[in-house]
Amino acid sequence: MSHTETMIEEAVNFSLNENQVMIADMIRKFGEEHIRPHMMEWDEKQIFPLQCFKKLGELGLMGVLVPAEYGGSGFGYFEYVTAISEIAKIDGSIGLSMAAHNSLCSGHILQFASEEQKKKYLSKLATAEWIGAWGLTEVNTGSDSANMLTTGVKDGDHYIINGSKNFITHGVSGDVAVVIVRTGEKGDSRGMTSFIVEKGTPGFKGGRKENKLGMRASETTELIFENCRVHKSQMIGKEGDGFVQAMKVLDGGRISIAALALGIAKGAFDASVKYSRERQQFGKPIGEFQAIAFKLADMATKIEAAELLTFQAAELKNRGEKVTKQSAFAKYYASEISVQVATDAVQIFGGYGYTKDFPAEKYFRDSKLCTIGEGTSEIQKLVIAREILK
Ligand SMILES: Cc1cc2nc3c(=O)[nH]c(=O)nc-3n(C[C@H](O)[C@H](O)[C@H](O)COP(=O)(O)OP(=O)(O)OC[C@H]3O[C@@H](n4cnc5c(N)ncnc54)[C@H](O)[C@@H]3O)c2cc1C
């Protein structure tokens, strides 16, 4: 058997492993008790439910990929995909925050920080004693992040950071942030460096909170740096490594956004199936109209395909192989079909789909973020095309 055949043979294993089953059960119970009763209020009022994340930390879900030696659960990407998608079936906002904390902040430290930094920060992040943020995006540089303007200027044993980051998940509530700033020439991919900055560091603060369409319980804010002095011991890796590190972090992070999109699509689909059986028009359940039944068939097919792409990327990641193209496939496809499935769900619910008394409208609003965060769909296509044409 060729390497590819072996990979396909092993990757196409449809049964969940014991840990995935355990995680899915745990999240279902946790979600019914601690998320579902409150989620519409969190959504309406844009409340970031810190206590909920502390509880998720107790369950090991805020350090899914962090090895046990640093206080984490020590699982691989299969378990991680299951965790994010099961949470997102209930509430996408909680899934987004979990993904940002696990993949971006902790993921960056896990992949690139020194042993000393890992011991210091991962133990707190994995238990959710601390909430993590990750700052790459700026007001004028989102997709074009290599042109960032926030600077870190060397001053003896310190770097003085000035500028701001935009759209940062947990920018205010985060206890620590990994930030990527420009230490060299503008636009030079080797001109950026990552630093770990703790809350309370003089000159560092959270800023304005965004008022968002969806994912409203996930906090999104500015990060502001005004002559913020950060000791060189807070640098992750070497000066100039920041952008390359960030791109690798996003390769993994995109698998979690695919999982997030998948979970939202599954939640919208499950609600649609239930409603199609219950809602009667013209004397029969609407699911008996072929127009609705075919919609369900299309939704289910797209979800299955997205799941296969997501677990294919997870499998490669578990093996430590390069995952740039596969995580872009998964992120691009899962997020696009998530929006399509959630849109179909609103249609199946009819007028009730347009109200907040039924779940469809929230899936619809939450799903859209997945085609934007951690690289838009257009950027995923650029990544895929670049890999193909190499
Ligand atoms: C809820 C939320 C949470 C977020 N969390 C974080 C976080 O924790 N940390 C962080 O660093 N960032 C975060 N982001 C930022 C997110 O990653 C960016 O919004 C995203 O990368 C897009 O950047 P932009 O918004 O500046 O859009 P732009 O880059 O301005 O894009 C605008 C449009 O132009 C298109 N476009 C841009 N360049 C090209 C191109 N070369 N070819 C074709 N089309 C192109 C885009 O696809 C898009 O349709 C978050 C965003 C949101 C909304």
Short mmCIF file of C-alpha atoms and ligand atoms in Angstrom, two decimals:
data_model
loop_
_atom_site.label_atom_id
_atom_site.label_comp_id
_atom_site.label_asym_id
_atom_site.label_seq_id
_atom_site.Cartn_x
_atom_site.Cartn_y
_atom_site.Cartn_z
CA MET A 1 0.00 0.00 0.00
CA SER A 2 1.31 3.48 -0.85
CA HIS A 3 1.73 6.12 1.82
CA THR A 4 -1.37 7.95 0.55
CA GLU A 5 -3.46 4.76 0.53
CA THR A 6 -2.36 3.96 4.06
CA MET A 7 -3.24 7.49 5.08
CA ILE A 8 -6.70 7.28 3.52
CA GLU A 9 -7.27 3.78 4.96
CA GLU A 10 -6.41 4.99 8.46
CA ALA A 11 -8.01 8.40 8.21
CA VAL A 12 -11.36 7.12 6.97
CA ASN A 13 -12.28 5.60 10.28
CA PHE A 14 -15.81 6.63 10.98
CA SER A 15 -16.12 5.59 14.59
CA LEU A 16 -15.34 8.01 17.40
CA ASN A 17 -12.64 6.87 19.79
CA GLU A 18 -13.41 6.38 23.50
CA ASN A 19 -12.16 9.83 24.41
CA GLN A 20 -14.30 11.49 21.75
CA VAL A 21 -17.39 9.65 22.99
CA MET A 22 -16.59 10.70 26.55
CA ILE A 23 -16.02 14.34 25.53
CA ALA A 24 -19.23 14.48 23.47
CA ASP A 25 -21.30 13.05 26.37
CA MET A 26 -19.68 15.40 28.85
CA ILE A 27 -20.34 18.45 26.68
CA ARG A 28 -23.94 17.48 26.00
CA LYS A 29 -24.62 17.26 29.75
CA PHE A 30 -22.63 20.40 30.53
CA GLY A 31 -24.30 22.35 27.73
CA GLU A 32 -27.83 21.47 28.79
CA GLU A 33 -27.11 22.55 32.36
CA HIS A 34 -24.74 25.48 32.03
CA ILE A 35 -25.09 26.92 28.51
CA ARG A 36 -28.52 26.39 26.96
CA PRO A 37 -30.54 28.00 29.79
CA HIS A 38 -28.48 31.22 29.56
CA MET A 39 -27.26 31.50 25.99
CA MET A 40 -29.97 33.74 24.60
CA GLU A 41 -29.44 36.23 27.42
CA TRP A 42 -25.66 36.15 26.88
CA ASP A 43 -26.32 36.67 23.18
CA GLU A 44 -28.82 39.49 23.65
CA LYS A 45 -26.70 41.37 26.19
CA GLN A 46 -23.28 40.42 24.73
CA ILE A 47 -22.20 38.88 28.04
CA PHE A 48 -18.89 37.02 28.02
CA PRO A 49 -19.66 34.25 30.55
CA LEU A 50 -16.32 33.99 32.32
CA GLN A 51 -17.62 31.52 34.92
CA CYS A 52 -18.70 29.16 32.16
CA PHE A 53 -15.11 29.11 30.84
CA LYS A 54 -13.76 28.47 34.34
CA LYS A 55 -16.06 25.43 34.51
CA LEU A 56 -14.94 24.30 31.05
CA GLY A 57 -11.41 24.57 32.44
CA GLU A 58 -12.31 22.20 35.26
CA LEU A 59 -13.49 19.72 32.62
CA GLY A 60 -10.15 19.94 30.79
CA LEU A 61 -11.68 21.66 27.76
CA MET A 62 -9.54 24.79 27.97
CA GLY A 63 -6.33 22.80 27.55
CA VAL A 64 -7.43 20.04 25.21
CA LEU A 65 -4.13 19.80 23.30
CA VAL A 66 -1.86 20.79 26.19
CA PRO A 67 0.16 17.81 27.48
CA ALA A 68 -0.58 16.56 31.00
CA GLU A 69 2.88 17.69 32.21
CA TYR A 70 1.68 21.30 31.79
CA GLY A 71 -1.71 20.65 33.36
CA GLY A 72 -3.68 19.98 30.17
CA SER A 73 -5.75 17.07 28.89
CA GLY A 74 -3.07 15.88 26.49
CA PHE A 75 -5.48 14.92 23.72
CA GLY A 76 -4.95 15.05 19.97
CA TYR A 77 -6.84 16.83 17.19
CA PHE A 78 -9.66 14.25 16.92
CA GLU A 79 -10.68 14.96 20.50
CA TYR A 80 -10.19 18.68 19.92
CA VAL A 81 -12.45 18.71 16.84
CA THR A 82 -15.10 16.79 18.78
CA ALA A 83 -14.88 19.20 21.73
CA ILE A 84 -15.26 22.35 19.61
CA SER A 85 -17.98 20.97 17.35
CA GLU A 86 -20.05 19.56 20.24
CA ILE A 87 -19.95 22.90 22.05
CA ALA A 88 -20.77 24.76 18.82
CA LYS A 89 -23.82 22.56 18.24
CA ILE A 90 -25.21 24.30 21.30
CA ASP A 91 -23.60 27.77 21.19
CA GLY A 92 -21.12 28.95 18.57
CA SER A 93 -19.86 31.81 20.76
CA ILE A 94 -18.61 29.44 23.42
CA GLY A 95 -17.01 27.34 20.69
CA LEU A 96 -15.28 30.39 19.19
CA SER A 97 -13.84 31.48 22.53
CA MET A 98 -12.72 27.95 23.34
CA ALA A 99 -11.04 27.71 19.94
CA ALA A 100 -9.27 31.08 20.28
CA HIS A 101 -8.01 30.21 23.76
CA ASN A 102 -6.91 26.66 22.90
CA SER A 103 -5.57 27.04 19.35
CA LEU A 104 -4.28 30.58 19.22
CA CYS A 105 -2.99 31.72 22.61
CA SER A 106 -2.15 28.34 24.17
CA GLY A 107 -1.38 26.83 20.75
CA HIS A 108 1.23 29.50 19.99
CA ILE A 109 2.92 29.01 23.38
CA LEU A 110 2.74 25.22 23.07
CA GLN A 111 4.35 25.18 19.64
CA PHE A 112 6.99 27.86 19.96
CA ALA A 113 7.64 29.01 23.55
CA SER A 114 10.58 28.00 25.73
CA GLU A 115 10.24 25.31 28.37
CA GLU A 116 10.24 27.96 31.06
CA GLN A 117 7.46 29.94 29.33
CA LYS A 118 5.41 26.80 28.77
CA LYS A 119 5.64 25.84 32.45
CA LYS A 120 4.70 29.33 33.54
CA TYR A 121 1.77 30.00 31.19
CA LEU A 122 0.31 26.73 29.96
CA SER A 123 -0.47 25.47 33.47
CA LYS A 124 -2.63 28.54 34.07
CA LEU A 125 -4.20 28.57 30.60
CA ALA A 126 -5.00 24.85 30.49
CA THR A 127 -7.10 25.08 33.64
CA ALA A 128 -8.69 28.43 32.64
CA GLU A 129 -7.22 30.02 35.74
CA TRP A 130 -6.14 32.47 33.05
CA ILE A 131 -7.97 33.26 29.83
CA GLY A 132 -5.78 33.74 26.77
CA ALA A 133 -5.91 36.18 23.84
CA TRP A 134 -3.93 36.30 20.59
CA GLY A 135 -3.31 39.48 18.65
CA LEU A 136 -2.35 39.54 15.00
CA THR A 137 -5.07 41.63 13.29
CA GLU A 138 -4.98 45.44 13.23
CA VAL A 139 -7.51 48.03 12.07
CA ASN A 140 -5.84 48.46 8.67
CA THR A 141 -4.25 45.04 8.33
CA GLY A 142 -6.51 41.98 8.54
CA SER A 143 -5.88 39.65 5.59
CA ASP A 144 -2.74 41.68 4.91
CA SER A 145 -1.38 41.10 8.42
CA ALA A 146 2.27 41.20 7.35
CA ASN A 147 1.91 44.95 6.86
CA MET A 148 1.06 45.51 10.54
CA LEU A 149 1.90 48.86 12.09
CA THR A 150 2.22 48.00 15.80
CA THR A 151 5.90 48.21 16.63
CA GLY A 152 8.25 46.73 19.21
CA VAL A 153 11.42 48.81 19.47
CA LYS A 154 14.42 47.36 21.28
CA ASP A 155 15.59 49.33 24.29
CA GLY A 156 18.28 47.47 26.23
CA ASP A 157 16.74 44.29 27.64
CA HIS A 158 13.23 45.47 26.81
CA TYR A 159 11.04 46.09 23.78
CA ILE A 160 8.75 49.12 23.78
CA ILE A 161 5.45 48.26 22.10
CA ASN A 162 3.24 50.94 20.56
CA GLY A 163 0.08 50.55 18.48
CA SER A 164 -3.14 48.57 18.66
CA LYS A 165 -4.64 45.26 17.66
CA ASN A 166 -8.23 44.93 16.49
CA PHE A 167 -10.95 42.24 16.75
CA ILE A 168 -9.12 40.39 19.50
CA THR A 169 -11.02 37.59 21.20
CA HIS A 170 -10.75 38.16 24.99
CA GLY A 171 -8.98 41.49 24.54
CA VAL A 172 -10.45 42.78 27.80
CA SER A 173 -11.13 39.62 29.81
CA GLY A 174 -7.91 37.87 28.81
CA ASP A 175 -5.24 37.55 31.52
CA VAL A 176 -2.46 37.14 29.00
CA ALA A 177 -2.01 37.80 25.30
CA VAL A 178 0.39 36.54 22.68
CA VAL A 179 0.91 39.48 20.32
CA ILE A 180 2.79 39.69 17.07
CA VAL A 181 4.41 43.10 16.48
CA ARG A 182 6.75 44.62 13.94
CA THR A 183 10.37 44.66 15.04
CA GLY A 184 11.84 45.05 11.55
CA GLU A 185 10.92 46.47 8.17
CA LYS A 186 7.27 46.93 7.24
CA GLY A 187 6.03 44.08 5.07
CA ASP A 188 9.10 41.89 5.72
CA SER A 189 7.83 38.47 6.82
CA ARG A 190 10.96 38.19 8.99
CA GLY A 191 10.34 41.64 10.50
CA MET A 192 7.80 40.54 13.12
CA THR A 193 8.21 39.06 16.59
CA SER A 194 5.86 37.43 19.13
CA PHE A 195 5.68 38.43 22.77
CA ILE A 196 3.70 37.20 25.75
CA VAL A 197 2.17 40.20 27.49
CA GLU A 198 0.40 39.86 30.83
CA LYS A 199 -2.62 41.88 31.89
CA GLY A 200 -1.48 44.63 34.22
CA THR A 201 1.72 45.34 32.30
CA PRO A 202 1.92 49.17 32.28
CA GLY A 203 0.93 50.57 28.87
CA PHE A 204 -1.15 47.54 27.92
CA LYS A 205 -4.95 47.51 28.06
CA GLY A 206 -8.07 46.23 26.36
CA GLY A 207 -10.09 48.73 24.34
CA ARG A 208 -13.46 49.10 22.67
CA LYS A 209 -15.71 46.07 22.52
CA GLU A 210 -17.29 45.26 19.14
CA ASN A 211 -21.09 45.06 18.89
CA LYS A 212 -21.42 42.01 16.65
CA LEU A 213 -23.94 40.32 14.36
CA GLY A 214 -23.31 36.90 15.91
CA MET A 215 -20.93 35.12 18.28
CA ARG A 216 -22.10 37.76 20.72
CA ALA A 217 -21.10 35.92 23.92
CA SER A 218 -17.52 35.71 22.63
CA GLU A 219 -15.75 38.92 23.60
CA THR A 220 -14.10 40.80 20.71
CA THR A 221 -12.15 43.97 21.53
CA GLU A 222 -9.17 46.14 20.75
CA LEU A 223 -5.80 45.71 22.45
CA ILE A 224 -3.95 48.96 23.05
CA PHE A 225 -0.21 49.44 23.59
CA GLU A 226 1.16 52.80 24.74
CA ASN A 227 4.88 52.67 25.44
CA CYS A 228 4.41 49.20 26.87
CA ARG A 229 7.80 47.86 28.06
CA VAL A 230 8.10 44.11 27.68
CA HIS A 231 11.23 42.27 28.83
CA LYS A 232 13.05 40.27 26.17
CA SER A 233 12.41 37.11 28.22
CA GLN A 234 8.75 37.46 27.12
CA MET A 235 9.71 36.99 23.47
CA ILE A 236 8.57 33.68 21.93
CA GLY A 237 11.40 32.14 19.93
CA LYS A 238 13.75 34.55 18.21
CA GLU A 239 13.37 38.09 16.95
CA GLY A 240 11.91 37.92 13.44
CA ASP A 241 10.13 34.57 13.95
CA GLY A 242 6.73 36.03 14.79
CA PHE A 243 4.97 36.02 11.44
CA VAL A 244 6.14 32.57 10.45
CA GLN A 245 5.02 31.26 13.85
CA ALA A 246 1.64 32.97 13.43
CA MET A 247 1.04 31.33 10.04
CA LYS A 248 1.80 27.90 11.53
CA VAL A 249 -0.49 28.62 14.48
CA LEU A 250 -3.26 29.49 12.01
CA ASP A 251 -2.70 26.21 10.12
CA GLY A 252 -3.81 24.41 13.29
CA GLY A 253 -6.32 27.06 14.31
CA ARG A 254 -8.19 26.71 11.04
CA ILE A 255 -9.01 23.11 11.94
CA SER A 256 -10.78 24.42 15.02
CA ILE A 257 -12.74 26.97 12.96
CA ALA A 258 -13.73 24.12 10.62
CA ALA A 259 -14.89 22.20 13.72
CA LEU A 260 -16.75 25.28 14.92
CA ALA A 261 -18.50 25.66 11.55
CA LEU A 262 -19.29 21.96 11.51
CA GLY A 263 -20.84 22.11 14.98
CA ILE A 264 -23.01 25.11 14.07
CA ALA A 265 -24.15 23.34 10.88
CA LYS A 266 -24.99 20.18 12.84
CA GLY A 267 -26.93 22.17 15.44
CA ALA A 268 -28.91 23.94 12.71
CA PHE A 269 -29.51 20.65 10.91
CA ASP A 270 -30.69 18.75 14.02
CA ALA A 271 -33.12 21.56 14.85
CA SER A 272 -34.37 21.52 11.24
CA VAL A 273 -34.99 17.77 11.22
CA LYS A 274 -36.95 18.00 14.47
CA TYR A 275 -38.99 20.91 13.18
CA SER A 276 -39.65 19.20 9.82
CA ARG A 277 -41.21 16.30 11.69
CA GLU A 278 -43.26 18.49 14.04
CA ARG A 279 -44.50 21.37 11.91
CA GLN A 280 -47.69 20.55 10.05
CA GLN A 281 -48.97 22.42 6.99
CA PHE A 282 -51.64 21.25 4.53
CA GLY A 283 -52.38 18.41 6.96
CA LYS A 284 -48.94 16.82 7.01
CA PRO A 285 -45.46 17.35 8.46
CA ILE A 286 -43.46 19.77 6.30
CA GLY A 287 -40.71 17.12 6.04
CA GLU A 288 -43.07 15.22 3.72
CA PHE A 289 -42.85 18.01 1.15
CA GLN A 290 -40.06 17.11 -1.23
CA ALA A 291 -38.83 20.72 -1.23
CA ILE A 292 -38.06 20.45 2.50
CA ALA A 293 -36.86 16.83 2.39
CA PHE A 294 -34.39 17.64 -0.40
CA LYS A 295 -33.11 20.61 1.58
CA LEU A 296 -32.44 18.23 4.49
CA ALA A 297 -30.70 15.81 2.13
CA ASP A 298 -28.45 18.59 0.80
CA MET A 299 -27.70 19.85 4.30
CA ALA A 300 -26.78 16.35 5.53
CA THR A 301 -24.53 15.68 2.51
CA LYS A 302 -22.63 18.94 2.98
CA ILE A 303 -22.16 18.27 6.69
CA GLU A 304 -20.77 14.78 6.02
CA ALA A 305 -18.31 16.16 3.45
CA ALA A 306 -17.21 18.95 5.80
CA GLU A 307 -16.69 16.45 8.59
CA LEU A 308 -14.48 14.26 6.39
CA LEU A 309 -12.32 17.24 5.39
CA THR A 310 -12.05 18.37 9.00
CA PHE A 311 -10.99 14.95 10.29
CA GLN A 312 -8.58 14.55 7.36
CA ALA A 313 -6.82 17.75 8.47
CA ALA A 314 -6.96 16.58 12.10
CA GLU A 315 -5.39 13.27 11.12
CA LEU A 316 -2.48 15.00 9.36
CA LYS A 317 -2.00 17.30 12.33
CA ASN A 318 -1.97 14.35 14.73
CA ARG A 319 0.82 12.84 12.62
CA GLY A 320 2.82 16.05 12.77
CA GLU A 321 2.60 16.49 9.00
CA LYS A 322 2.23 19.78 7.13
CA VAL A 323 -1.41 20.70 7.12
CA THR A 324 -1.54 24.08 5.34
CA LYS A 325 -3.61 22.93 2.36
CA GLN A 326 -5.83 20.46 4.22
CA SER A 327 -6.69 22.88 7.03
CA ALA A 328 -7.55 25.52 4.40
CA PHE A 329 -9.77 22.97 2.56
CA ALA A 330 -11.53 22.13 5.82
CA LYS A 331 -11.90 25.71 7.00
CA TYR A 332 -13.06 27.01 3.63
CA TYR A 333 -15.59 24.28 2.94
CA ALA A 334 -16.94 23.78 6.46
CA SER A 335 -17.48 27.49 6.99
CA GLU A 336 -19.19 28.05 3.63
CA ILE A 337 -21.53 25.09 4.09
CA SER A 338 -22.22 26.15 7.68
CA VAL A 339 -23.66 29.41 6.37
CA GLN A 340 -25.63 27.53 3.68
CA VAL A 341 -27.01 24.99 6.16
CA ALA A 342 -27.92 27.68 8.70
CA THR A 343 -29.63 29.70 5.93
CA ASP A 344 -31.64 26.62 4.91
CA ALA A 345 -32.54 26.10 8.57
CA VAL A 346 -34.07 29.59 8.76
CA GLN A 347 -36.06 28.80 5.60
CA ILE A 348 -37.31 25.49 7.00
CA PHE A 349 -38.50 27.25 10.15
CA GLY A 350 -40.36 29.81 8.01
CA GLY A 351 -41.47 32.89 9.95
CA TYR A 352 -40.46 31.25 13.21
CA GLY A 353 -36.93 30.96 11.84
CA TYR A 354 -36.84 34.72 11.79
CA THR A 355 -37.64 35.01 15.50
CA LYS A 356 -35.52 34.60 18.59
CA ASP A 357 -37.95 32.05 20.07
CA PHE A 358 -36.45 29.38 17.80
CA PRO A 359 -32.81 28.41 17.39
CA ALA A 360 -32.37 28.89 13.63
CA GLU A 361 -31.67 32.64 13.59
CA LYS A 362 -28.78 32.32 16.06
CA TYR A 363 -27.08 29.56 14.07
CA PHE A 364 -27.53 31.77 10.99
CA ARG A 365 -25.89 34.78 12.66
CA ASP A 366 -23.11 32.78 14.35
CA SER A 367 -22.20 30.76 11.25
CA LYS A 368 -21.11 33.82 9.24
CA LEU A 369 -18.08 34.48 11.42
CA CYS A 370 -16.60 31.16 10.31
CA THR A 371 -16.10 32.44 6.75
CA ILE A 372 -14.21 35.47 8.12
CA GLY A 373 -12.16 34.70 11.26
CA GLU A 374 -8.67 33.15 11.01
CA GLY A 375 -8.54 34.02 7.32
CA THR A 376 -11.55 34.73 5.10
CA SER A 377 -12.80 32.24 2.51
CA GLU A 378 -11.00 34.27 -0.15
CA ILE A 379 -7.74 33.93 1.78
CA GLN A 380 -8.31 30.16 2.16
CA LYS A 381 -8.64 29.96 -1.64
CA LEU A 382 -5.39 31.90 -2.02
CA VAL A 383 -3.66 29.47 0.37
CA ILE A 384 -5.06 26.43 -1.46
CA ALA A 385 -4.17 27.82 -4.89
CA ARG A 386 -0.65 28.70 -3.74
CA GLU A 387 -0.14 25.14 -2.46
CA ILE A 388 -1.48 23.66 -5.72
CA LEU A 389 0.66 25.87 -7.97
CA LYS A 390 3.89 25.47 -5.99
C1 LIG B 1 -15.49 37.78 15.96
C2 LIG B 1 -14.08 37.94 15.49
C3 LIG B 1 -13.05 37.42 16.27
C4 LIG B 1 -11.71 37.60 15.86
N1 LIG B 1 -10.70 37.16 16.67
C5 LIG B 1 -9.42 37.48 16.35
C6 LIG B 1 -8.37 37.21 17.28
O1 LIG B 1 -8.60 36.67 18.37
N2 LIG B 1 -7.11 37.57 16.93
C7 LIG B 1 -6.82 38.18 15.74
O2 LIG B 1 -5.65 38.48 15.51
N3 LIG B 1 -7.81 38.44 14.85
C8 LIG B 1 -9.10 38.12 15.13
N4 LIG B 1 -10.11 38.42 14.24
C9 LIG B 1 -9.79 39.10 12.99
C10 LIG B 1 -10.02 38.26 11.73
O3 LIG B 1 -9.04 37.28 11.63
C11 LIG B 1 -10.04 39.23 10.56
O4 LIG B 1 -11.26 39.95 10.64
C12 LIG B 1 -9.93 38.54 9.21
O5 LIG B 1 -8.65 38.00 9.06
C13 LIG B 1 -10.23 39.47 8.04
O6 LIG B 1 -9.54 40.67 8.14
P1 LIG B 1 -10.32 42.05 7.95
O7 LIG B 1 -11.50 41.98 8.83
O8 LIG B 1 -9.39 43.17 8.13
O9 LIG B 1 -10.84 42.02 6.45
P2 LIG B 1 -10.01 42.51 5.15
O10 LIG B 1 -8.67 41.87 5.15
O11 LIG B 1 -10.09 43.98 5.07
O12 LIG B 1 -10.89 41.88 3.99
C14 LIG B 1 -12.03 42.52 3.42
C15 LIG B 1 -12.50 41.68 2.25
O13 LIG B 1 -11.48 41.68 1.23
C16 LIG B 1 -11.12 40.34 0.92
N5 LIG B 1 -9.68 40.29 0.60
C17 LIG B 1 -8.65 40.83 1.31
N6 LIG B 1 -7.48 40.53 0.74
C18 LIG B 1 -7.77 39.80 -0.36
C19 LIG B 1 -6.99 39.18 -1.37
N7 LIG B 1 -5.64 39.25 -1.38
N8 LIG B 1 -7.62 38.50 -2.35
C20 LIG B 1 -8.97 38.39 -2.36
N9 LIG B 1 -9.77 38.95 -1.43
C21 LIG B 1 -9.17 39.63 -0.44
C22 LIG B 1 -11.45 39.55 2.16
O14 LIG B 1 -11.61 38.17 1.88
C23 LIG B 1 -12.74 40.22 2.61
O15 LIG B 1 -13.81 39.71 1.88
C24 LIG B 1 -11.44 38.24 14.63
C25 LIG B 1 -12.49 38.72 13.84
C26 LIG B 1 -13.79 38.60 14.26
C27 LIG B 1 -14.89 39.18 13.42
#
